[in-house]
XYZ file of C-alpha atoms in Angstrom:
161
model
C 54.132 2.694 -27.960
C 50.500 2.460 -26.867
C 47.683 2.602 -29.361
C 45.016 5.236 -28.922
C 41.558 3.789 -28.282
C 38.670 5.696 -29.848
C 35.323 5.224 -28.120
C 31.903 6.329 -29.311
C 29.260 6.745 -26.640
C 25.648 6.676 -27.772
C 22.551 8.007 -26.018
C 19.757 6.338 -28.016
C 16.413 7.855 -28.876
C 14.022 8.105 -31.790
C 13.812 11.912 -31.808
C 17.354 12.562 -30.539
C 20.272 10.133 -30.611
C 23.301 11.663 -28.959
C 26.831 10.616 -29.793
C 30.145 11.490 -28.224
C 33.576 10.411 -29.382
C 36.654 10.429 -27.167
C 40.195 9.138 -27.472
C 42.079 7.421 -24.671
C 45.846 7.081 -24.647
C 48.522 7.024 -21.950
C 46.057 7.733 -19.138
C 44.442 10.733 -20.841
C 40.979 11.194 -22.310
C 40.512 13.718 -25.113
C 37.382 14.954 -26.848
C 37.157 14.194 -30.560
C 33.578 15.178 -31.452
C 29.981 15.109 -30.294
C 26.537 15.829 -31.630
C 22.960 14.710 -31.982
C 21.138 12.861 -34.726
C 17.646 14.343 -34.852
C 14.621 12.927 -36.642
C 11.454 14.973 -37.176
C 8.266 13.705 -35.522
C 6.298 14.194 -38.741
C 8.439 11.675 -40.633
C 7.268 8.096 -40.994
C 8.545 5.905 -38.165
C 10.553 3.563 -40.398
C 12.139 6.534 -42.182
C 13.238 7.942 -38.815
C 14.912 4.637 -37.919
C 16.627 4.501 -41.315
C 17.840 8.065 -40.818
C 19.397 7.128 -37.459
C 21.134 4.174 -39.106
C 22.470 6.159 -42.073
C 23.619 9.143 -40.051
C 25.294 6.965 -37.412
C 27.038 5.062 -40.194
C 28.356 8.392 -41.537
C 29.695 9.271 -38.059
C 31.357 5.856 -37.819
C 32.874 6.218 -41.291
C 34.247 9.655 -40.416
C 35.669 8.922 -36.954
C 36.338 5.153 -37.066
C 35.760 4.242 -33.400
C 37.319 1.074 -31.983
C 34.560 0.404 -29.444
C 31.095 1.671 -28.611
C 29.117 2.266 -25.437
C 25.367 2.558 -25.084
C 23.186 3.102 -22.050
C 20.986 0.156 -21.091
C 17.278 0.639 -21.623
C 15.230 1.513 -18.604
C 11.470 1.589 -18.669
C 9.788 4.753 -17.589
C 6.116 5.455 -17.221
C 5.727 6.075 -20.946
C 5.832 2.635 -22.557
C 5.378 3.976 -26.103
C 8.542 6.100 -25.830
C 10.367 3.115 -24.301
C 9.402 1.079 -27.373
C 10.720 3.796 -29.697
C 13.993 3.940 -27.768
C 14.235 0.135 -27.934
C 13.768 0.249 -31.703
C 16.428 2.949 -32.033
C 18.762 0.815 -29.890
C 18.157 -2.110 -32.228
C 19.044 -0.062 -35.288
C 22.142 1.320 -33.549
C 23.216 -2.178 -32.448
C 22.790 -3.458 -36.009
C 24.832 -0.590 -37.435
C 27.667 -1.210 -34.978
C 27.590 -4.991 -35.512
C 27.794 -4.566 -39.285
C 30.902 -2.440 -38.774
C 32.387 -5.012 -36.331
C 32.536 -2.456 -33.509
C 32.234 -4.096 -30.074
C 29.344 -2.651 -28.053
C 29.362 -2.344 -24.263
C 26.400 -1.440 -22.054
C 26.193 0.534 -18.818
C 23.208 1.454 -16.691
C 22.276 5.107 -16.173
C 23.321 4.797 -12.524
C 26.717 3.324 -13.462
C 27.333 6.239 -15.824
C 26.253 8.930 -13.351
C 28.256 7.321 -10.552
C 31.399 6.939 -12.648
C 31.336 10.481 -14.002
C 30.116 12.401 -10.931
C 30.708 10.084 -7.990
C 26.998 9.672 -7.230
C 24.245 7.675 -8.905
C 21.705 10.359 -7.982
C 23.310 13.117 -10.086
C 20.991 15.196 -12.263
C 21.603 16.094 -15.922
C 23.199 19.469 -15.115
C 25.696 17.817 -12.783
C 26.592 15.202 -15.407
C 27.134 17.976 -17.977
C 29.371 19.891 -15.550
C 31.524 16.850 -14.785
C 31.831 15.950 -18.479
C 33.069 19.514 -19.055
C 35.636 19.136 -16.262
C 36.794 15.626 -17.244
C 37.260 16.609 -20.898
C 38.767 20.013 -20.057
C 36.138 21.907 -22.049
C 35.316 25.595 -21.771
C 31.561 25.014 -21.615
C 29.257 22.106 -20.914
C 28.489 20.024 -24.010
C 24.968 20.626 -25.320
C 22.423 19.312 -25.871
C 22.096 16.913 -22.948
C 21.855 13.887 -25.278
C 25.403 14.584 -26.477
C 26.626 15.141 -22.907
C 25.055 11.831 -21.866
C 26.799 10.072 -24.761
C 30.145 11.566 -23.749
C 29.515 10.511 -20.137
C 28.917 6.962 -21.373
C 32.148 6.937 -23.367
C 34.062 8.216 -20.315
C 32.446 5.481 -18.201
C 33.551 2.823 -20.670
C 37.142 4.060 -20.565
C 37.173 4.146 -16.778
C 35.587 0.707 -16.551
C 37.742 -1.050 -19.122
C 41.058 0.806 -19.260
C 41.675 2.749 -16.048
């Protein structure tokens, strides 16, 4: 009998950290849960990071993933938001390491290409393909959660299929 692998995909961000949890067993991927950890802009920066840590830890405690996936950081024009994302990634990495959950990284283009077949896919296309691949009635929202699910699907396809 094969063991089910539970994967958590994470779309990191200071304001919105998306997560998506899927199971993989016997060639099939099934949705478990998804959501977004939000932190208010008016909160102190360190409190926002602590909130991401604590709320991610609660998700991990509830769903007990075997492995994690997170998108690699890419630098956009806004270097201050890139720094905030990098800090969130650090907190997320720490949380996963403390729980002994292996973390795997994929680039945005790897994720889009794996899920949609093209690295130039836009967010709406990624959401549509996540819906199709997970046999959902509607696209997962918000886009941070859909991106996290796309990352988890990419990890399964890269490592297990």
